[in-house]
Amino acid sequence: MSFLLVEWSEDDFKTYSVVSIDQLEDGILRANPGKLVGTVVAIKWKRNSIHRGLVLQIGKHKNLSLEADKLAVKAADEASIIKEKDKSKFDNSSGIKMQKSKNRANEITEIASQIPSSQSVDMSLNAEFADPPLDNETVSKEKYDRLKGRHDRLKEKYRELKKLVENSHEVELYEGSGVTLPAAELASIKIMSNKPTTLARNLFRRLFSPEELASHSLNGKICNANQLAPPLPKIDTAKSDAVIKFVLKEEGFDNSPNADINEANKSFLKNKKAVKREIKKSLSDFLRECKKRKD
């Protein structure tokens, strides 16, 4: 029985196998295998799966197996060389790009530090601005892509903040709410908040005193976790509503989609409800945490 030395064309990394002619899917080719060298054929594999491979040689199993081993070693050496070249190219280019990201992050931090704030802001995003490993450390592509994505998302906020630092003015948090903040300070809080729940908490820190945060609840209702405790008074509704509406607006849930598209409306309202529920839960937890710290 004759055998085929096959290079699998479906693999990114070159692999080789020796297969029996009986494994050819096409019965006509099985009957006349002499002209198969250099052609791509369909081969039956385990569990009746079909894979395509390039026929390199026809011959005896032993001889073809030795040839397959030689080709596999050669392919491994070639892949190793290519990998080293790609790694060197990536390290050089990523080092330059990471240095630019580092400089921009430092400039953002310097501008933000010039903005006065009467309340502390949650700096949980400090890790976002941590100096990336440069020098002799190898920067992984995954980490570089992650940091680059964060840098790109901050570009617009950075430009906005840079314009407002020297000419700050009061802006209404949400139209019609009557709740205002200095524009530069609001921009700074937005930059330091990496998700909607963090943004909502940081705005609460700015709009309410520590005493107000520790002595109020979001809804003025009995806490499910401690139903024996008397309910705390409801925190200022105008301010809390303004915060929630502002965060929803920042997340793209201010205006509804086209009213004619029912499915889009349903999906929009469902997502908006979920985000709003998450924000309110986070704020309720935050007020309870403030009370515990005071107690």
CSV table of C-alpha atoms in Angstrom, one decimal:
chain,number,residue,atom,x,y,z
A,1,MET,CA,0.0,0.0,0.0
A,2,SER,CA,1.2,3.5,-0.9
A,3,PHE,CA,1.2,6.4,1.5
A,4,LEU,CA,1.2,10.2,1.1
A,5,LEU,CA,3.4,12.8,2.8
A,6,VAL,CA,1.0,15.7,3.5
A,7,GLU,CA,1.5,19.3,4.6
A,8,TRP,CA,-1.6,20.6,6.3
A,9,SER,CA,-2.7,23.8,4.6
A,10,GLU,CA,-5.2,24.7,7.3
A,11,ASP,CA,-2.6,25.3,10.0
A,12,ASP,CA,-0.8,28.5,10.6
A,13,PHE,CA,2.3,26.6,11.7
A,14,LYS,CA,3.5,24.0,9.1
A,15,THR,CA,2.7,20.5,10.2
A,16,TYR,CA,3.2,17.2,8.4
A,17,SER,CA,1.6,13.7,8.4
A,18,VAL,CA,1.9,10.5,6.6
A,19,VAL,CA,-1.5,9.1,5.6
A,20,SER,CA,-2.8,6.1,3.7
A,21,ILE,CA,-4.1,6.6,0.2
A,22,ASP,CA,-7.3,5.0,1.5
A,23,GLN,CA,-7.9,8.1,3.5
A,24,LEU,CA,-8.4,10.2,0.4
A,25,GLU,CA,-12.1,11.4,0.3
A,26,ASP,CA,-12.3,11.2,-3.5
A,27,GLY,CA,-12.5,7.6,-4.7
A,28,ILE,CA,-11.3,8.6,-8.2
A,29,LEU,CA,-8.0,9.9,-6.7
A,30,ARG,CA,-7.6,6.8,-4.7
A,31,ALA,CA,-7.7,4.7,-7.9
A,32,ASN,CA,-5.1,7.0,-9.6
A,33,PRO,CA,-2.8,8.6,-7.0
A,34,GLY,CA,0.2,9.0,-9.3
A,35,LYS,CA,-0.6,12.6,-10.2
A,36,LEU,CA,-1.4,13.9,-6.7
A,37,VAL,CA,2.0,15.4,-5.9
A,38,GLY,CA,1.8,19.2,-5.7
A,39,THR,CA,-2.0,19.2,-5.4
A,40,VAL,CA,-4.3,19.9,-2.4
A,41,VAL,CA,-6.6,17.1,-1.6
A,42,ALA,CA,-9.4,16.3,0.9
A,43,ILE,CA,-8.4,13.7,3.5
A,44,LYS,CA,-10.6,11.8,5.9
A,45,TRP,CA,-9.5,12.1,9.5
A,46,LYS,CA,-10.7,11.1,12.9
A,47,ARG,CA,-14.5,11.0,13.6
A,48,ASN,CA,-15.2,11.4,9.9
A,49,SER,CA,-13.8,14.9,9.8
A,50,ILE,CA,-12.4,16.2,6.5
A,51,HIS,CA,-9.1,18.2,6.3
A,52,ARG,CA,-7.3,19.7,3.3
A,53,GLY,CA,-3.6,19.1,2.8
A,54,LEU,CA,-0.9,19.5,0.2
A,55,VAL,CA,0.6,16.2,-1.2
A,56,LEU,CA,4.4,16.4,-1.1
A,57,GLN,CA,5.5,12.9,-1.9
A,58,ILE,CA,4.1,9.3,-2.5
A,59,GLY,CA,6.0,6.3,-1.2
A,60,LYS,CA,6.5,3.9,1.6
A,61,HIS,CA,5.5,4.7,5.2
A,62,LYS,CA,9.0,4.4,6.7
A,63,ASN,CA,10.7,6.7,4.2
A,64,LEU,CA,7.9,9.3,4.3
A,65,SER,CA,8.0,9.3,8.1
A,66,LEU,CA,11.7,10.2,8.1
A,67,GLU,CA,11.1,12.9,5.6
A,68,ALA,CA,8.2,14.3,7.7
A,69,ASP,CA,10.4,14.5,10.7
A,70,LYS,CA,13.0,16.5,8.8
A,71,LEU,CA,10.5,18.9,7.5
A,72,ALA,CA,9.0,19.4,10.9
A,73,VAL,CA,12.4,20.3,12.4
A,74,LYS,CA,13.0,22.7,9.6
A,75,ALA,CA,9.6,24.3,10.0
A,76,ALA,CA,10.2,24.7,13.8
A,77,ASP,CA,13.5,26.5,13.1
A,78,GLU,CA,11.9,28.8,10.6
A,79,ALA,CA,9.1,29.7,12.9
A,80,SER,CA,11.5,30.4,15.7
A,81,ILE,CA,13.5,32.9,13.5
A,82,ILE,CA,10.3,34.6,12.4
A,83,LYS,CA,9.1,34.9,16.0
A,84,GLU,CA,12.4,36.5,17.2
A,85,LYS,CA,12.2,39.0,14.3
A,86,ASP,CA,8.6,39.9,15.1
A,87,LYS,CA,9.4,40.2,18.8
A,88,SER,CA,12.3,42.5,18.2
A,89,LYS,CA,10.2,44.7,15.8
A,90,PHE,CA,7.4,44.9,18.3
A,91,ASP,CA,9.6,45.7,21.3
A,92,ASN,CA,11.2,48.6,19.4
A,93,SER,CA,7.9,50.1,18.1
A,94,SER,CA,6.0,49.6,21.4
A,95,GLY,CA,8.7,51.2,23.4
A,96,ILE,CA,8.4,54.4,21.5
A,97,LYS,CA,4.6,54.4,21.6
A,98,MET,CA,4.5,53.5,25.3
A,99,GLN,CA,6.9,56.5,26.1
A,100,LYS,CA,4.5,58.8,24.3
A,101,SER,CA,1.5,57.4,26.3
A,102,LYS,CA,3.5,57.9,29.5
A,103,ASN,CA,4.3,61.5,28.7
A,104,ARG,CA,0.7,62.2,27.8
A,105,ALA,CA,-0.5,60.6,31.1
A,106,ASN,CA,1.9,62.6,33.1
A,107,GLU,CA,0.7,65.8,31.4
A,108,ILE,CA,-2.9,64.9,32.2
A,109,THR,CA,-2.0,64.3,35.8
A,110,GLU,CA,-0.1,67.7,36.0
A,111,ILE,CA,-3.1,69.6,34.6
A,112,ALA,CA,-5.6,67.8,36.9
A,113,SER,CA,-3.4,68.7,39.9
A,114,GLN,CA,-3.9,72.4,39.2
A,115,ILE,CA,-7.7,72.1,39.8
A,116,PRO,CA,-8.8,73.0,43.3
A,117,SER,CA,-11.4,70.7,44.8
A,118,SER,CA,-13.3,71.1,48.1
A,119,GLN,CA,-13.8,67.3,48.4
A,120,SER,CA,-11.5,64.4,47.8
A,121,VAL,CA,-11.9,62.4,44.6
A,122,ASP,CA,-11.7,58.7,44.4
A,123,MET,CA,-8.3,58.0,42.8
A,124,SER,CA,-9.0,54.4,42.0
A,125,LEU,CA,-7.9,55.1,38.5
A,126,ASN,CA,-4.3,55.8,39.6
A,127,ALA,CA,-3.4,52.4,38.2
A,128,GLU,CA,-4.5,53.7,34.8
A,129,PHE,CA,-1.6,56.2,34.8
A,130,ALA,CA,1.1,53.9,36.3
A,131,ASP,CA,4.4,54.2,34.5
A,132,PRO,CA,4.5,51.4,31.9
A,133,PRO,CA,7.5,49.1,32.0
A,134,LEU,CA,10.0,50.5,29.6
A,135,ASP,CA,13.9,50.2,29.9
A,136,ASN,CA,14.9,46.6,29.6
A,137,GLU,CA,11.6,45.1,30.5
A,138,THR,CA,9.6,43.3,27.8
A,139,VAL,CA,6.2,45.0,27.2
A,140,SER,CA,3.6,42.3,26.3
A,141,LYS,CA,1.4,43.1,23.3
A,142,GLU,CA,-1.7,42.5,25.4
A,143,LYS,CA,-0.6,45.1,28.0
A,144,TYR,CA,0.4,47.6,25.3
A,145,ASP,CA,-3.0,47.3,23.5
A,146,ARG,CA,-4.8,47.7,26.8
A,147,LEU,CA,-2.9,50.9,27.8
A,148,LYS,CA,-3.2,52.3,24.3
A,149,GLY,CA,-6.9,51.8,24.4
A,150,ARG,CA,-7.1,53.7,27.7
A,151,HIS,CA,-5.0,56.4,26.3
A,152,ASP,CA,-7.2,56.8,23.2
A,153,ARG,CA,-10.3,57.0,25.3
A,154,LEU,CA,-8.8,59.8,27.4
A,155,LYS,CA,-7.7,62.0,24.5
A,156,GLU,CA,-11.0,63.9,24.2
A,157,LYS,CA,-11.4,64.3,27.9
A,158,TYR,CA,-7.8,65.5,28.1
A,159,ARG,CA,-8.3,68.2,25.4
A,160,GLU,CA,-11.5,69.3,27.1
A,161,LEU,CA,-9.7,69.6,30.5
A,162,LYS,CA,-6.8,71.5,29.0
A,163,LYS,CA,-9.1,74.1,27.6
A,164,LEU,CA,-11.0,74.6,30.8
A,165,VAL,CA,-8.2,74.8,33.4
A,166,GLU,CA,-7.4,78.5,32.8
A,167,ASN,CA,-11.0,79.6,32.1
A,168,SER,CA,-13.2,77.6,34.3
A,169,HIS,CA,-16.9,78.4,34.7
A,170,GLU,CA,-19.9,76.9,36.4
A,171,VAL,CA,-21.9,74.3,34.4
A,172,GLU,CA,-25.2,72.7,35.1
A,173,LEU,CA,-24.7,69.0,35.9
A,174,TYR,CA,-27.9,68.1,34.1
A,175,GLU,CA,-30.1,70.5,32.2
A,176,GLY,CA,-32.9,71.8,34.4
A,177,SER,CA,-31.5,70.4,37.6
A,178,GLY,CA,-30.1,73.6,39.0
A,179,VAL,CA,-27.1,71.6,40.3
A,180,THR,CA,-23.8,73.2,39.1
A,181,LEU,CA,-20.0,72.5,39.4
A,182,PRO,CA,-16.9,74.3,38.0
A,183,ALA,CA,-16.4,73.0,34.5
A,184,ALA,CA,-12.7,72.2,35.0
A,185,GLU,CA,-13.5,70.3,38.3
A,186,LEU,CA,-16.2,68.3,36.6
A,187,ALA,CA,-13.9,67.4,33.7
A,188,SER,CA,-11.3,66.3,36.3
A,189,ILE,CA,-13.8,64.1,38.1
A,190,LYS,CA,-14.7,62.5,34.8
A,191,ILE,CA,-11.1,61.7,34.0
A,192,MET,CA,-10.5,60.1,37.4
A,193,SER,CA,-13.6,57.9,37.1
A,194,ASN,CA,-13.1,54.7,35.1
A,195,LYS,CA,-16.7,53.5,35.2
A,196,PRO,CA,-20.2,54.9,35.7
A,197,THR,CA,-20.5,53.7,39.3
A,198,THR,CA,-17.2,55.4,40.2
A,199,LEU,CA,-18.3,58.6,38.5
A,200,ALA,CA,-21.5,58.7,40.5
A,201,ARG,CA,-19.7,58.1,43.8
A,202,ASN,CA,-17.1,60.8,43.0
A,203,LEU,CA,-19.9,63.3,42.2
A,204,PHE,CA,-21.6,62.5,45.5
A,205,ARG,CA,-18.3,63.2,47.3
A,206,ARG,CA,-18.1,66.6,45.7
A,207,LEU,CA,-21.8,67.6,46.1
A,208,PHE,CA,-22.3,66.4,49.7
A,209,SER,CA,-20.3,66.9,52.9
A,210,PRO,CA,-19.0,63.8,54.8
A,211,GLU,CA,-21.6,64.5,57.5
A,212,GLU,CA,-24.4,64.4,54.9
A,213,LEU,CA,-23.1,61.2,53.3
A,214,ALA,CA,-22.9,59.4,56.7
A,215,SER,CA,-26.4,60.5,57.9
A,216,HIS,CA,-28.6,59.9,54.8
A,217,SER,CA,-29.8,57.1,52.6
A,218,LEU,CA,-30.5,57.2,48.9
A,219,ASN,CA,-34.3,56.4,49.1
A,220,GLY,CA,-35.1,57.1,52.8
A,221,LYS,CA,-36.4,53.5,53.2
A,222,ILE,CA,-35.6,50.7,55.7
A,223,CYS,CA,-32.5,48.8,54.7
A,224,ASN,CA,-33.3,45.2,53.7
A,225,ALA,CA,-30.0,44.1,55.3
A,226,ASN,CA,-30.9,45.6,58.7
A,227,GLN,CA,-34.7,46.0,58.9
A,228,LEU,CA,-34.6,46.6,62.7
A,229,ALA,CA,-32.6,49.8,62.2
A,230,PRO,CA,-34.7,53.0,61.7
A,231,PRO,CA,-34.5,54.4,58.2
A,232,LEU,CA,-32.2,57.3,57.5
A,233,PRO,CA,-33.6,60.4,55.9
A,234,LYS,CA,-33.5,60.6,52.1
A,235,ILE,CA,-30.5,62.5,50.7
A,236,ASP,CA,-31.2,65.7,48.6
A,237,THR,CA,-33.3,64.4,45.7
A,238,ALA,CA,-32.4,67.2,43.3
A,239,LYS,CA,-28.7,66.5,43.6
A,240,SER,CA,-29.0,62.7,43.6
A,241,ASP,CA,-31.3,62.8,40.5
A,242,ALA,CA,-28.9,65.2,38.8
A,243,VAL,CA,-26.0,62.8,39.4
A,244,ILE,CA,-27.8,59.7,38.1
A,245,LYS,CA,-29.1,61.5,35.0
A,246,PHE,CA,-25.7,63.0,34.3
A,247,VAL,CA,-24.0,59.6,34.5
A,248,LEU,CA,-26.7,58.0,32.3
A,249,LYS,CA,-26.1,60.8,29.8
A,250,GLU,CA,-22.3,60.1,29.8
A,251,GLU,CA,-23.1,56.4,29.1
A,252,GLY,CA,-25.2,57.4,26.1
A,253,PHE,CA,-28.6,56.8,27.7
A,254,ASP,CA,-29.9,60.4,27.5
A,255,ASN,CA,-32.0,60.3,24.3
A,256,SER,CA,-34.1,57.3,23.1
A,257,PRO,CA,-33.3,55.8,19.7
A,258,ASN,CA,-35.7,56.2,16.7
A,259,ALA,CA,-39.2,55.7,18.0
A,260,ASP,CA,-40.1,53.7,14.8
A,261,ILE,CA,-37.6,50.9,15.7
A,262,ASN,CA,-39.4,49.0,18.4
A,263,GLU,CA,-36.6,46.4,18.9
A,264,ALA,CA,-34.0,49.1,19.2
A,265,ASN,CA,-36.2,50.9,21.8
A,266,LYS,CA,-36.7,47.7,23.8
A,267,SER,CA,-33.0,47.0,23.9
A,268,PHE,CA,-32.1,50.6,24.7
A,269,LEU,CA,-34.6,50.9,27.6
A,270,LYS,CA,-33.5,47.5,28.9
A,271,ASN,CA,-29.9,48.5,29.0
A,272,LYS,CA,-30.7,51.9,30.4
A,273,LYS,CA,-32.7,50.3,33.2
A,274,ALA,CA,-29.8,47.9,34.0
A,275,VAL,CA,-27.2,50.7,34.2
A,276,LYS,CA,-29.5,52.9,36.3
A,277,ARG,CA,-30.1,50.0,38.7
A,278,GLU,CA,-26.4,49.4,39.0
A,279,ILE,CA,-25.7,53.1,39.7
A,280,LYS,CA,-28.4,53.4,42.4
A,281,LYS,CA,-27.2,50.2,44.1
A,282,SER,CA,-23.6,51.5,44.1
A,283,LEU,CA,-24.7,54.8,45.6
A,284,SER,CA,-26.8,53.1,48.3
A,285,ASP,CA,-23.8,50.9,49.2
A,286,PHE,CA,-21.6,53.9,49.2
A,287,LEU,CA,-23.8,55.8,51.7
A,288,ARG,CA,-23.9,52.7,54.0
A,289,GLU,CA,-20.1,52.6,53.9
A,290,CYS,CA,-19.9,56.2,54.8
A,291,LYS,CA,-22.2,55.6,57.8
A,292,LYS,CA,-20.1,52.6,59.0
A,293,ARG,CA,-16.9,54.6,58.8
A,294,LYS,CA,-18.4,57.3,60.9
A,295,ASP,CA,-19.8,54.8,63.5
